[in-house]
Every structure is written in C-alpha cells, then in structure tokens.
mmCIF file of C-alpha atoms in Angstrom:
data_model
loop_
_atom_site.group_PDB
_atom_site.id
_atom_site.type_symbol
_atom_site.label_atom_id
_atom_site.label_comp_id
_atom_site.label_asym_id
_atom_site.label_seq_id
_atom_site.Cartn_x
_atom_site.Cartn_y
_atom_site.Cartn_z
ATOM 1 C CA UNK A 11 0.000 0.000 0.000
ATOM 2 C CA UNK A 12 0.914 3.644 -0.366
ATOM 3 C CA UNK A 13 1.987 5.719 2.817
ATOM 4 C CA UNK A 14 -1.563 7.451 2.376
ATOM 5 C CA UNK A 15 -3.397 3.709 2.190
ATOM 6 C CA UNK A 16 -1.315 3.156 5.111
ATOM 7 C CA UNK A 17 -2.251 6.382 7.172
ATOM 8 C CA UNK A 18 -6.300 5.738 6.160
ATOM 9 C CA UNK A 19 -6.040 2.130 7.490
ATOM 10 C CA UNK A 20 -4.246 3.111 10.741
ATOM 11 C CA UNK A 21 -6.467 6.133 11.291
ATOM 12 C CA UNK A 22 -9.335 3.664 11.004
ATOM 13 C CA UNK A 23 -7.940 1.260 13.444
ATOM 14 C CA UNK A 24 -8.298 3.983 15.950
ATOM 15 C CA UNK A 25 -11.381 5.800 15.123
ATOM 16 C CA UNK A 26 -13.348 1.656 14.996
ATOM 17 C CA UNK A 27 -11.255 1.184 18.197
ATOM 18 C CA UNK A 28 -9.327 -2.034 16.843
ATOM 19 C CA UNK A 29 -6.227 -2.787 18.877
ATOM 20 C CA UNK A 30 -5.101 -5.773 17.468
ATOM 21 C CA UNK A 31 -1.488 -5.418 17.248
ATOM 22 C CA UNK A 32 0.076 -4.017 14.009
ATOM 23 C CA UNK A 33 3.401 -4.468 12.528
ATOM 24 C CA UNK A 34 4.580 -2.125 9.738
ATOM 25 C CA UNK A 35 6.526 -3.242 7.301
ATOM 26 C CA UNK A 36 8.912 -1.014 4.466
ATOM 27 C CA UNK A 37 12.117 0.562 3.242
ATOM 28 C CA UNK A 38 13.872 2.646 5.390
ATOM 29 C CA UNK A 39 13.026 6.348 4.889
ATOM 30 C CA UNK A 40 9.534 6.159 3.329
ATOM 31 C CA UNK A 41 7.777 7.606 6.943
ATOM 32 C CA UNK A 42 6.194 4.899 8.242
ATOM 33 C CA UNK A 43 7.101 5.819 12.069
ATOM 34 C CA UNK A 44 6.291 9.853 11.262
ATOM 35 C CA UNK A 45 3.166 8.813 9.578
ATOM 36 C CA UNK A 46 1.830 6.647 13.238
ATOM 37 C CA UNK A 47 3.392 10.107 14.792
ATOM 38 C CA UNK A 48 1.070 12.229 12.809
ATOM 39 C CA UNK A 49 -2.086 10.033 13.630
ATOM 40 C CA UNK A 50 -1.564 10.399 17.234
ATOM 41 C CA UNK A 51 -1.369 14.008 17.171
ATOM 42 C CA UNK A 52 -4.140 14.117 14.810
ATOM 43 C CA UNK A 53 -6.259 12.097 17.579
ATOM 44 C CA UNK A 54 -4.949 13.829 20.213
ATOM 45 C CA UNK A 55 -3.686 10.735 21.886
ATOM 46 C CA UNK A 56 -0.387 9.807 23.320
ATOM 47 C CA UNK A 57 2.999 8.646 21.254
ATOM 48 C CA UNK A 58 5.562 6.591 23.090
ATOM 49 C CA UNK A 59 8.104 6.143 20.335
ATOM 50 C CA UNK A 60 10.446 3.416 21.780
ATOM 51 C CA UNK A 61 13.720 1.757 19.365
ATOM 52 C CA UNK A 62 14.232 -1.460 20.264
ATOM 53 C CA UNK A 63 17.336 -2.018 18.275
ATOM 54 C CA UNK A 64 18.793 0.974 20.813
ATOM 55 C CA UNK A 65 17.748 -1.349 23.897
ATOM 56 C CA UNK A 66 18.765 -4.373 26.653
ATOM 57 C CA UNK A 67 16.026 -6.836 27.462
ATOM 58 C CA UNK A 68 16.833 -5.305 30.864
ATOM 59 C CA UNK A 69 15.508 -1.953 29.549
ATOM 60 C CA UNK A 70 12.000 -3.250 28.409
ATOM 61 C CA UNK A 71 11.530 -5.685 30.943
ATOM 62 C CA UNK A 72 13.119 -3.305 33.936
ATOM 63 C CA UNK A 73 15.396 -4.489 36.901
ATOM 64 C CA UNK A 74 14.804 -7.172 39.619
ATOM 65 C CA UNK A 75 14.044 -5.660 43.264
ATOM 66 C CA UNK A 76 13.628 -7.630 46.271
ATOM 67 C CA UNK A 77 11.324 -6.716 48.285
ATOM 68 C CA UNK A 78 10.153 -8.882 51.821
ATOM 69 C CA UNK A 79 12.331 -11.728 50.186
ATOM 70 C CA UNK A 80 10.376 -11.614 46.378
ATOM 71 C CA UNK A 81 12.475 -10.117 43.511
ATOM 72 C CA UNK A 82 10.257 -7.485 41.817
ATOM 73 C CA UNK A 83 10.517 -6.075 38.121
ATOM 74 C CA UNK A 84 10.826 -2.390 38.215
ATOM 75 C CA UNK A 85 9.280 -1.078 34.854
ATOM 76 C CA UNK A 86 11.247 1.263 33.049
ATOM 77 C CA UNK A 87 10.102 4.695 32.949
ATOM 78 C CA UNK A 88 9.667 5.362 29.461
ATOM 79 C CA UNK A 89 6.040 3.140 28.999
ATOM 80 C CA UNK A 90 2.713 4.094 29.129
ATOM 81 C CA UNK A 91 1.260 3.977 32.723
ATOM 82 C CA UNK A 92 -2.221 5.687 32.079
ATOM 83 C CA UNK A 93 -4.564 7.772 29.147
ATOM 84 C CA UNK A 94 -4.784 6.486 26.040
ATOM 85 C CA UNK A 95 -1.996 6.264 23.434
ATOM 86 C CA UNK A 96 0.069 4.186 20.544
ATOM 87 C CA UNK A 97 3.072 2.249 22.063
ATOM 88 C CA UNK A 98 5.408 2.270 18.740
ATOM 89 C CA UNK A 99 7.996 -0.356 18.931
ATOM 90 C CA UNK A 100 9.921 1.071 16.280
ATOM 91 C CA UNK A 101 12.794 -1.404 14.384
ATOM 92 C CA UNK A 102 11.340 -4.200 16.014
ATOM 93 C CA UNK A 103 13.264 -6.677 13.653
ATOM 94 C CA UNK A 104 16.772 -4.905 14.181
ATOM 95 C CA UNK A 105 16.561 -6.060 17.655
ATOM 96 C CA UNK A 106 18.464 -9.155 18.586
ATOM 97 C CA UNK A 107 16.209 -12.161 19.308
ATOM 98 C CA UNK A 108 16.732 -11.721 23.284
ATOM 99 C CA UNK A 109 15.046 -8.256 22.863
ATOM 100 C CA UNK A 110 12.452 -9.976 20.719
ATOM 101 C CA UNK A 111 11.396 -12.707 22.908
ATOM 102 C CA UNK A 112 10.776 -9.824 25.370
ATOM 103 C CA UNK A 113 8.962 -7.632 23.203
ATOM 104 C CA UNK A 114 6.841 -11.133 22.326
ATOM 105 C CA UNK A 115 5.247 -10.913 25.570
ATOM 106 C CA UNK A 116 4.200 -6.996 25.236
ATOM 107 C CA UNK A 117 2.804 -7.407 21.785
ATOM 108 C CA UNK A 118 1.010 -11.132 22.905
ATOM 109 C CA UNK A 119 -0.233 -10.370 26.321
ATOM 110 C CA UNK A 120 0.172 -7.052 27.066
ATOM 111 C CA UNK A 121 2.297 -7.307 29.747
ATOM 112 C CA UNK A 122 6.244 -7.860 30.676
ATOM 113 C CA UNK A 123 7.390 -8.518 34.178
ATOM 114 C CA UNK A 124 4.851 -6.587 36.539
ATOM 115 C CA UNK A 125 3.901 -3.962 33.626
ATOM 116 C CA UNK A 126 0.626 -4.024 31.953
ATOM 117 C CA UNK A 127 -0.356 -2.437 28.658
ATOM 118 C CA UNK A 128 -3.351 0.299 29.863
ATOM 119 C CA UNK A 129 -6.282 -0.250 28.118
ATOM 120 C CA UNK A 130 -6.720 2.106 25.844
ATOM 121 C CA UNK A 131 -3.491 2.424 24.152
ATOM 122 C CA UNK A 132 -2.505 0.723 20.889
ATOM 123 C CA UNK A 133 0.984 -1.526 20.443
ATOM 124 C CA UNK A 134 2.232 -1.173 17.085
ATOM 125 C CA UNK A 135 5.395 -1.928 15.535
ATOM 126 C CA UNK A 136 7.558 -1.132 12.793
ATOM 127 C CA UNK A 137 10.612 -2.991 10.854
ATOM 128 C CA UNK A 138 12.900 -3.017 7.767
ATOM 129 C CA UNK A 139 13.032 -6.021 5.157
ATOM 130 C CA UNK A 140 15.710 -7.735 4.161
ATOM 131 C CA UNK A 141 15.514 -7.206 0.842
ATOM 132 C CA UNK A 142 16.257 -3.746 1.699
ATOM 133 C CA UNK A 143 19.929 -4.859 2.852
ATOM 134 C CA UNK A 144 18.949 -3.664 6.566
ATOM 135 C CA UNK A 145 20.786 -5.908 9.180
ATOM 136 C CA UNK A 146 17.526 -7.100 10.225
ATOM 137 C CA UNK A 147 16.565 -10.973 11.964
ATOM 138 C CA UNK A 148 14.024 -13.175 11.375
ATOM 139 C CA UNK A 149 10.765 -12.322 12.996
ATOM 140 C CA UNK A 150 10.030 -15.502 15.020
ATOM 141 C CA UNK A 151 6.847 -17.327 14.085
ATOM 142 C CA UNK A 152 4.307 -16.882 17.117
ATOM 143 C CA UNK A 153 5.226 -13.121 17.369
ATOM 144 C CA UNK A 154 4.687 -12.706 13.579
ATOM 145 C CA UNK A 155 1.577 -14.669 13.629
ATOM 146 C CA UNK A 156 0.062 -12.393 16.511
ATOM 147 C CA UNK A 157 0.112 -9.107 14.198
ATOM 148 C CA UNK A 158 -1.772 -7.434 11.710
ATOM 149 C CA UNK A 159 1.212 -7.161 8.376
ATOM 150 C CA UNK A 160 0.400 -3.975 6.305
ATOM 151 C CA UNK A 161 3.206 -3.511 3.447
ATOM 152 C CA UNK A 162 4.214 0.116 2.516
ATOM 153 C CA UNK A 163 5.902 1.090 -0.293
ATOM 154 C CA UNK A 164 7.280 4.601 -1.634
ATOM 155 C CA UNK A 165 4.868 6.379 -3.461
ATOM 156 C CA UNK A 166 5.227 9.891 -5.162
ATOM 157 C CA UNK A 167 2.099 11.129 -5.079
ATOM 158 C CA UNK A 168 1.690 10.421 -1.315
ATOM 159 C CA UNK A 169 5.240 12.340 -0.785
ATOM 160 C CA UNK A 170 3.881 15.532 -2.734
ATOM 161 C CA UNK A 171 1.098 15.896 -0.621
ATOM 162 C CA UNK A 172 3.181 15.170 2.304
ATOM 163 C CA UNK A 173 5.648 17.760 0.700
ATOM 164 C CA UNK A 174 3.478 20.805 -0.496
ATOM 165 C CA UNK A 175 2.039 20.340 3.567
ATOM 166 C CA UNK A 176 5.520 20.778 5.022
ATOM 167 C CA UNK A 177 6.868 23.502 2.383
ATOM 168 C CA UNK A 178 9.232 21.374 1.158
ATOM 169 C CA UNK A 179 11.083 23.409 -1.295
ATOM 170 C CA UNK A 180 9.115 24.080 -4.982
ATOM 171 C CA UNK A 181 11.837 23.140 -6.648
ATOM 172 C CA UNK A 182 12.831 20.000 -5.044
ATOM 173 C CA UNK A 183 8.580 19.036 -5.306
ATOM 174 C CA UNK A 184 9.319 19.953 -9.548
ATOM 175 C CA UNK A 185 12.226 18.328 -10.419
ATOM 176 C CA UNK A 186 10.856 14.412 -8.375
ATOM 177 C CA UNK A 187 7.694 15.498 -10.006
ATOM 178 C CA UNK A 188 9.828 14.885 -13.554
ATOM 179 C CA UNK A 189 12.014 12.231 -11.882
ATOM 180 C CA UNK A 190 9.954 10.415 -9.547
ATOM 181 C CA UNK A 191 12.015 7.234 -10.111
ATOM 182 C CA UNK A 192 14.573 8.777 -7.645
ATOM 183 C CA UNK A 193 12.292 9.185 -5.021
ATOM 184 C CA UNK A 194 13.186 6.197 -3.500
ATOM 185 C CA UNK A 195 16.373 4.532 -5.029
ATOM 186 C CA UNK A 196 18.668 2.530 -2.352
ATOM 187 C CA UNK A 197 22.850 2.963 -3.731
ATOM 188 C CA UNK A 198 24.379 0.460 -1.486
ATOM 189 C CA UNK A 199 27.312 1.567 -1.914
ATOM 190 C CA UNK A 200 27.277 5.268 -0.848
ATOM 191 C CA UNK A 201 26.191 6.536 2.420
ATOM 192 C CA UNK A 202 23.825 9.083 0.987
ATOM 193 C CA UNK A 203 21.149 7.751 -0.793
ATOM 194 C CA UNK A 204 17.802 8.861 -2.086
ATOM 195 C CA UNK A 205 14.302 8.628 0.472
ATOM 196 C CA UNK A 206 11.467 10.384 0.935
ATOM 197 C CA UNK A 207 13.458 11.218 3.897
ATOM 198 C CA UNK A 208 16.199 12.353 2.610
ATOM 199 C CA UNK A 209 14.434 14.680 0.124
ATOM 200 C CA UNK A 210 12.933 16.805 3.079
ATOM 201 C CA UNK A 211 16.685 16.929 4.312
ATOM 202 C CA UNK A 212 17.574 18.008 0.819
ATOM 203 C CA UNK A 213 14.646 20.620 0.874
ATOM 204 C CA UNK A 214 16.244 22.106 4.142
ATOM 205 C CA UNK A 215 20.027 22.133 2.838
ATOM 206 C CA UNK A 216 18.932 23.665 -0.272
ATOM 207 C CA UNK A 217 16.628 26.844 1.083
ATOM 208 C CA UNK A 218 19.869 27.449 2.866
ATOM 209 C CA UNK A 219 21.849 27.358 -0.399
ATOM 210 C CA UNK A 220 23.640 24.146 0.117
ATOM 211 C CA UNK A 221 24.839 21.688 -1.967
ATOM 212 C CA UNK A 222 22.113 18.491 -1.337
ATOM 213 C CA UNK A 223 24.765 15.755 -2.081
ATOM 214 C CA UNK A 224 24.967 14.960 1.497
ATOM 215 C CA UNK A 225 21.192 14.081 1.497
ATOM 216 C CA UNK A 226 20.555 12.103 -1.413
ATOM 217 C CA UNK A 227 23.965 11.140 -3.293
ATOM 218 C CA UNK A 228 26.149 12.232 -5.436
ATOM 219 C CA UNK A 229 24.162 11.277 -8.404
ATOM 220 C CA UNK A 230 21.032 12.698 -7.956
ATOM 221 C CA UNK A 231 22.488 16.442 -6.826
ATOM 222 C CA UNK A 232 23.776 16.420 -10.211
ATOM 223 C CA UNK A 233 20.871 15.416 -11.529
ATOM 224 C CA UNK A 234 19.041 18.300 -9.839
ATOM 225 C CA UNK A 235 21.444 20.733 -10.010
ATOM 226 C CA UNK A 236 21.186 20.293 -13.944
ATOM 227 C CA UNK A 237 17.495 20.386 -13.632
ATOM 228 C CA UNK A 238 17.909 24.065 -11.585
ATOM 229 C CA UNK A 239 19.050 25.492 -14.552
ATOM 230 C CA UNK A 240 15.967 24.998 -16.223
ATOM 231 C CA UNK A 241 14.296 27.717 -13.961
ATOM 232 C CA UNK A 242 16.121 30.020 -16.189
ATOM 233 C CA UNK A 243 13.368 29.149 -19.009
ATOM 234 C CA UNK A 244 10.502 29.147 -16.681
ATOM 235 C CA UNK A 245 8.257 32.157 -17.422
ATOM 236 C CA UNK A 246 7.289 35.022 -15.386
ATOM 237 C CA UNK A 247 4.618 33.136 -12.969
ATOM 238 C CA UNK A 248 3.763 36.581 -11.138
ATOM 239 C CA UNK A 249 1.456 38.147 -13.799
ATOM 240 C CA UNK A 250 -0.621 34.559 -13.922
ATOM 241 C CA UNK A 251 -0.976 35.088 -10.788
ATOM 242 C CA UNK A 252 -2.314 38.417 -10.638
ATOM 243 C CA UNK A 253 -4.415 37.275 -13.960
ATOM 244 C CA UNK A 254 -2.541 38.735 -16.565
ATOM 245 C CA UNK A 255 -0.905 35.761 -18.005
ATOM 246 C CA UNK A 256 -2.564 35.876 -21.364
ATOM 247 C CA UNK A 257 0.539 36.634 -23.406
ATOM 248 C CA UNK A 258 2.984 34.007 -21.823
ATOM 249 C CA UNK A 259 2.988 30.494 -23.296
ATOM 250 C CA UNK A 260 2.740 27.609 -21.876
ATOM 251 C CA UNK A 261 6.495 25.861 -21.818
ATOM 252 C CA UNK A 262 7.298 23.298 -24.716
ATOM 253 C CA UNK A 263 9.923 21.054 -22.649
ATOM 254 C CA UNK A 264 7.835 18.723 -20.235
ATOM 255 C CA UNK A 265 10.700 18.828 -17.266
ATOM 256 C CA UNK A 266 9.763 23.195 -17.191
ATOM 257 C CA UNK A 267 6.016 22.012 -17.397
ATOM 258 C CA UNK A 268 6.420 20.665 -14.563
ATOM 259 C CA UNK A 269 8.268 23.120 -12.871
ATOM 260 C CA UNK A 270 5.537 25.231 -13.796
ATOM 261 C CA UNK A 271 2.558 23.982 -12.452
ATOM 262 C CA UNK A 272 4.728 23.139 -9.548
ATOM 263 C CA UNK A 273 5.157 26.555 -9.201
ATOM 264 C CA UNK A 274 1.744 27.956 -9.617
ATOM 265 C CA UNK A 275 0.824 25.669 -6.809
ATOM 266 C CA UNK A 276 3.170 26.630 -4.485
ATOM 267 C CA UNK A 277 3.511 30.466 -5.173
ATOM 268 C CA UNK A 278 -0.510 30.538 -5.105
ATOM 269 C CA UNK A 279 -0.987 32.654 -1.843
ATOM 270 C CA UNK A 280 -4.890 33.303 -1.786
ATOM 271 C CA UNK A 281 -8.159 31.807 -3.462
ATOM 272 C CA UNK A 282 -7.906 34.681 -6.441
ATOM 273 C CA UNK A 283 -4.298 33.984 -7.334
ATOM 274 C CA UNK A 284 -5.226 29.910 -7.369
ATOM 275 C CA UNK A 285 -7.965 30.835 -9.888
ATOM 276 C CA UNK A 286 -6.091 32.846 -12.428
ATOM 277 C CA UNK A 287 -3.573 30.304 -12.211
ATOM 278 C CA UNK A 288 -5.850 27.439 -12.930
ATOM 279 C CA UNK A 289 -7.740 29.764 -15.470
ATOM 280 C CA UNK A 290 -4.166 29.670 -17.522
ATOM 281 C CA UNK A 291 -3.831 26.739 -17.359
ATOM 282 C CA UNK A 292 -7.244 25.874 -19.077
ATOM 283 C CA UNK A 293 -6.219 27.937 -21.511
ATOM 284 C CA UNK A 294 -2.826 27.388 -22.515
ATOM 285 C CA UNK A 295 -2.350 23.646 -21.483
ATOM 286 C CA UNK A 296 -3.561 20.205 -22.319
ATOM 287 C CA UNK A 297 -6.094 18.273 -19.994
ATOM 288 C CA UNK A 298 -3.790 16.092 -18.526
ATOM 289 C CA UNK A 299 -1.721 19.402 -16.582
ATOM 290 C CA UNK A 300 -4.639 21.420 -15.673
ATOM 291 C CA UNK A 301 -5.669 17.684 -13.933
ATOM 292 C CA UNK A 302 -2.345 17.758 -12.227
ATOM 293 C CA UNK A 303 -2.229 21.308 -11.652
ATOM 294 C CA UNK A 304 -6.301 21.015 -9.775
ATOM 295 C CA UNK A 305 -5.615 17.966 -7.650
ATOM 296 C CA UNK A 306 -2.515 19.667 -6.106
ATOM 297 C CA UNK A 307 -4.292 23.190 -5.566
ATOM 298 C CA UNK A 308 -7.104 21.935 -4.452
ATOM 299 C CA UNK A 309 -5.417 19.894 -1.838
ATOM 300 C CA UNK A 310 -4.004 23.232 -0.866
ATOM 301 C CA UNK A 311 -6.661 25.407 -0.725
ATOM 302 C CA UNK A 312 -8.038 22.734 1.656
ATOM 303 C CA UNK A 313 -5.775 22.812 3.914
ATOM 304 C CA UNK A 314 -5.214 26.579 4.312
ATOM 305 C CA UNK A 315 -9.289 27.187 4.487
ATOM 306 C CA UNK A 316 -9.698 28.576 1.499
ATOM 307 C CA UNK A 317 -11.419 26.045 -0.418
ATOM 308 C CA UNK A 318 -14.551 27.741 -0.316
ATOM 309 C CA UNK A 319 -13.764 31.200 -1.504
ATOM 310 C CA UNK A 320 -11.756 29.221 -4.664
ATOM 311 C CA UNK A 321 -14.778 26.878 -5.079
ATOM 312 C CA UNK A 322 -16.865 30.457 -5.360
ATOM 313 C CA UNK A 323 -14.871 31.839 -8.354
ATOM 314 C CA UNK A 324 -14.697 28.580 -9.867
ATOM 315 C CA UNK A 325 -18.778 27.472 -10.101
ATOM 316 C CA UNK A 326 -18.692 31.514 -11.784
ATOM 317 C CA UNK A 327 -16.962 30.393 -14.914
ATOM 318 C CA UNK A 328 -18.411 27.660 -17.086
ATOM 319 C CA UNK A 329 -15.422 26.866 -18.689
ATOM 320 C CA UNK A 330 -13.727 25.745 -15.706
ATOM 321 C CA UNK A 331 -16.871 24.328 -15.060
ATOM 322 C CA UNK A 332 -16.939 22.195 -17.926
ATOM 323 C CA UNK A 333 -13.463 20.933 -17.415
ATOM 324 C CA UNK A 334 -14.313 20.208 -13.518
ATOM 325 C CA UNK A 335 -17.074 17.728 -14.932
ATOM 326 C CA UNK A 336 -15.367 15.442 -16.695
ATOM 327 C CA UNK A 337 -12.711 15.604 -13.077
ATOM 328 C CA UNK A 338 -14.738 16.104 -10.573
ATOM 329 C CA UNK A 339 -14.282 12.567 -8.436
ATOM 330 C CA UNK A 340 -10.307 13.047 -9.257
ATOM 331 C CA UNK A 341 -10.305 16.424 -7.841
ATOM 332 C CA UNK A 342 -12.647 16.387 -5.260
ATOM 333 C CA UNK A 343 -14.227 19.442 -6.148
#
C-alpha cells in the first residue's frame, strides 16, 4: 500500500477502536514511524516512540528488586502507565532475538514482568526487510503470527502531498515530479542515498543554499542541479498570478512544465491567485496538466481554508466548469 493507504487504514484502526497489534513493514526512509506520529497528534492521543534495536532486554523488561524476600521487576520509565496512546515499537526486527522474545510478551499479552499495557493504548510496531539490505533478523513465528502485516511502499504522489504540507522546497517538489524514479532509489554503496526522507533533508540544505549531495547522493544532486538550470526558461509566474498571463505560453519542454505547475501551486498565496492560475492553465495547457495542476491546488486550498472562496470563483466560470465535470471525483471538487 501507499503511505496514504497506510495512514487511512491506521487512522481507522483507531477511530473503529481495533487494537489488534500491528506491525509495519517497508524501506527505510519512506515515513512509516512519522506517519503513526502524525495520527496520534491528529487524535490527540499519546505517542511513546520506543527503538528497540537501541535497547537491553533489561531496559524493556526493567530491573529485579527484592522486596520482603520476592524479587520485583521495576518497569522502566519510558512506557505508558495511564490515558490512552500508541506504544510504537519502532525497528522491532533490528533487535536481537533476546530483545524480541521480550517484546513477544508486550505485543502477545500485554504485559512484561509486573507492567501491563493500559487499556486504551494501541501496540504497534515497525521494521525493515531484508531485501532492503537492513541488518535485520528473522521475525520468530508466534510473534509474527500475533500481528496485523500492512506492506508500505514509496509512493510519489503520497510524498507531494506530504511535501506541499511541510513547504518542502518548490523546486525540489518539480524536479521528483519529472524524476519520480529517484524518489526512492537505495545505492548500497554510498552513504547518501535517495528517500522520501532524505528529500525533506535536501529541501532544508537547499533553502539554505547548500549543496544536497549529502542528502541524497552524489548522483542525484547532479541530476538536480542540472534540472535548476531549467528555472532560467521558466516564465514570469507573477502576472498569472495576478491574472494577466494571457501573453505568456505555456512551456514546450515537459521537465519546465512541470516546474511550472509546480510553481503555480506553491507560489498561489490566496483563493484569487489559485484561480487565475488554474484559469491559464485551461487555456494554454492540455487536460492532462490542468488535472495535475487542480488535484494539487485543491489539496491546498483545503488545507489553508480557502477552499470555499476558490470553489466560489470557480462554479462563476463555465469553462472551468466544464473541465471540472469530466474531473470532478479526481479532484474532489
């Protein structure tokens, strides 16, 4: 499934109040552990993120105390004790099989040593696959029988959404929009590779005019730097904007295409400015980019509020109108 398939299933595990335990499974770098991070703050609930890989069994289960002549497990600190929450055993698989057998009983009965789950929190794990070359060990039959398996994989159009949410920088969003095969490409041999991950790391590095090598490989920052020079082409997006685009062109080369509807997405500020800019577009482009262009605003306008004053200006022009009906369950207009 996609990371957003992933966050709709987990988001309806809560809301139906289902907490049979869930195990994660997917390349590093492709959010699964932000995406069960962004539920619980979305429910309002509690997130105890715990590593396991970083642990002793003696740190799950806690230490031994006597007490009147009976040795006692102290808990550790770090788990849940009341409210309602997700326990995220995160790396589960990286642990050794000591640390395993120990998270076993937490994931199978809710308890380890004296500690007990609370009721109303979730246990959910997470883990690499092999195939991924992550120095992971087998997941031992009971425990992986005892779990609900959901399979993510990296998905681009999950990652803009993701992206245009967090600002991610407009041209890092344009050039994976024309390479989207290097969204997610694992290089063994270098440290720096490319992840949806490492792309938002990029995005920081390069608003602050640094070379994105670090973040994603050697390869790909060439690749992008060669695709920056392309915004030398791009035309003026500020008069669209302000709805006086009618003498620019729409772009010939498909990698400034999609730099420019890229653009008009991200540079449109208000409800008026996303209109004129999806008003050019119906004009000057094909189908198939307005469609891009009105999934991605719309998404935005949504989440700034101003869906409403943009849905306003849109039902007054029965061209747009026209082009909406043919869209409309795509766009969710």
């Amino acid at each position: 499934m996609t990371p957003t398939q992933l966050k709709n299933y987990l988001n309806q595990l809560i809301s139906q109040n289902i907490k049979i335990s869930t195990m994660i499974w997917g390349a590093p770098g492709i959010g699964k552990s932000s995406i069960v991070a962004q539920l619980a703050q979305e429910h309002e609930i509690d997130f105890v993120d715990v590593r396991l890989s970083q642990l002793a069994p003696t740190d799950l289960r806690g230490l031994p105390v006597a007490i009147d002549g009976i040795s006692k497990w102290y808990p550790p600190e770090f788990l849940p004790r009341k409210g309602k929450g997700i326990l995220f055993m995160d790396e589960l698989n990286m642990a050794p099989p000591a640390l395993q057998g120990v998270a076993q009983q937490l994931i199978l009965d809710r308890r380890v040593g004296s500690y007990i789950v609370p009721e109303d929190w979730y246990v959910w794990a997470a883990g690499n696959r092999k195939e991924d070359r992550a120095a992971v060990f087998d997941m031992p039959t009971p425990l992986a029988n005892r779990f609900l398996h959901l399979q993510v994989e990296a998905d681009f159009d999950s990652f803009k959404a993701h992206a245009l949410e967090k600002q991610v920088h407009e041209q890092i969003i344009a050039f994976l929009s024309f390479r989207s095969t290097l969204l997610h490409k694992l290089d063994p041999q270098q440290p720096a590779w490319c992840s949806p991950r490492s792309w938002v790391m990029a995005s920081d590095l390069h608003y602050a005019g640094l070379d994105i090598a670090s973040a994603v490989g050697e390869g790909a920052a060439a690749e992008f730097a060669a695709y920056i020079t392309l915004y030398k082409t791009l035309p003026n997006l500020e008069p669209i904007l302000q709805g006086n685009g009618n003498a620019i062109a729409f772009p010939e080369e498909p990698s400034v295409r999609y730099a420019t509807t890229t653009g008009l997405t991200v540079r449109a500020t208000d409800a008026n400015q996303a209109y004129n800019a999806f008003n050019w577009l119906s004009e000057k482009a094909t189908a198939e980019w307005v469609q891009l262009f009105a999934v991605d605003m719309f998404r935005q306008m949504r989440s700034r509020g101003q869906m409403g004053a943009l849905a306003k200006l849109v039902k007054q022009d029965s061209q747009l109108q026209k082009f909406l009906k043919d869209f409309q369950e795509l766009v969710g207009f």
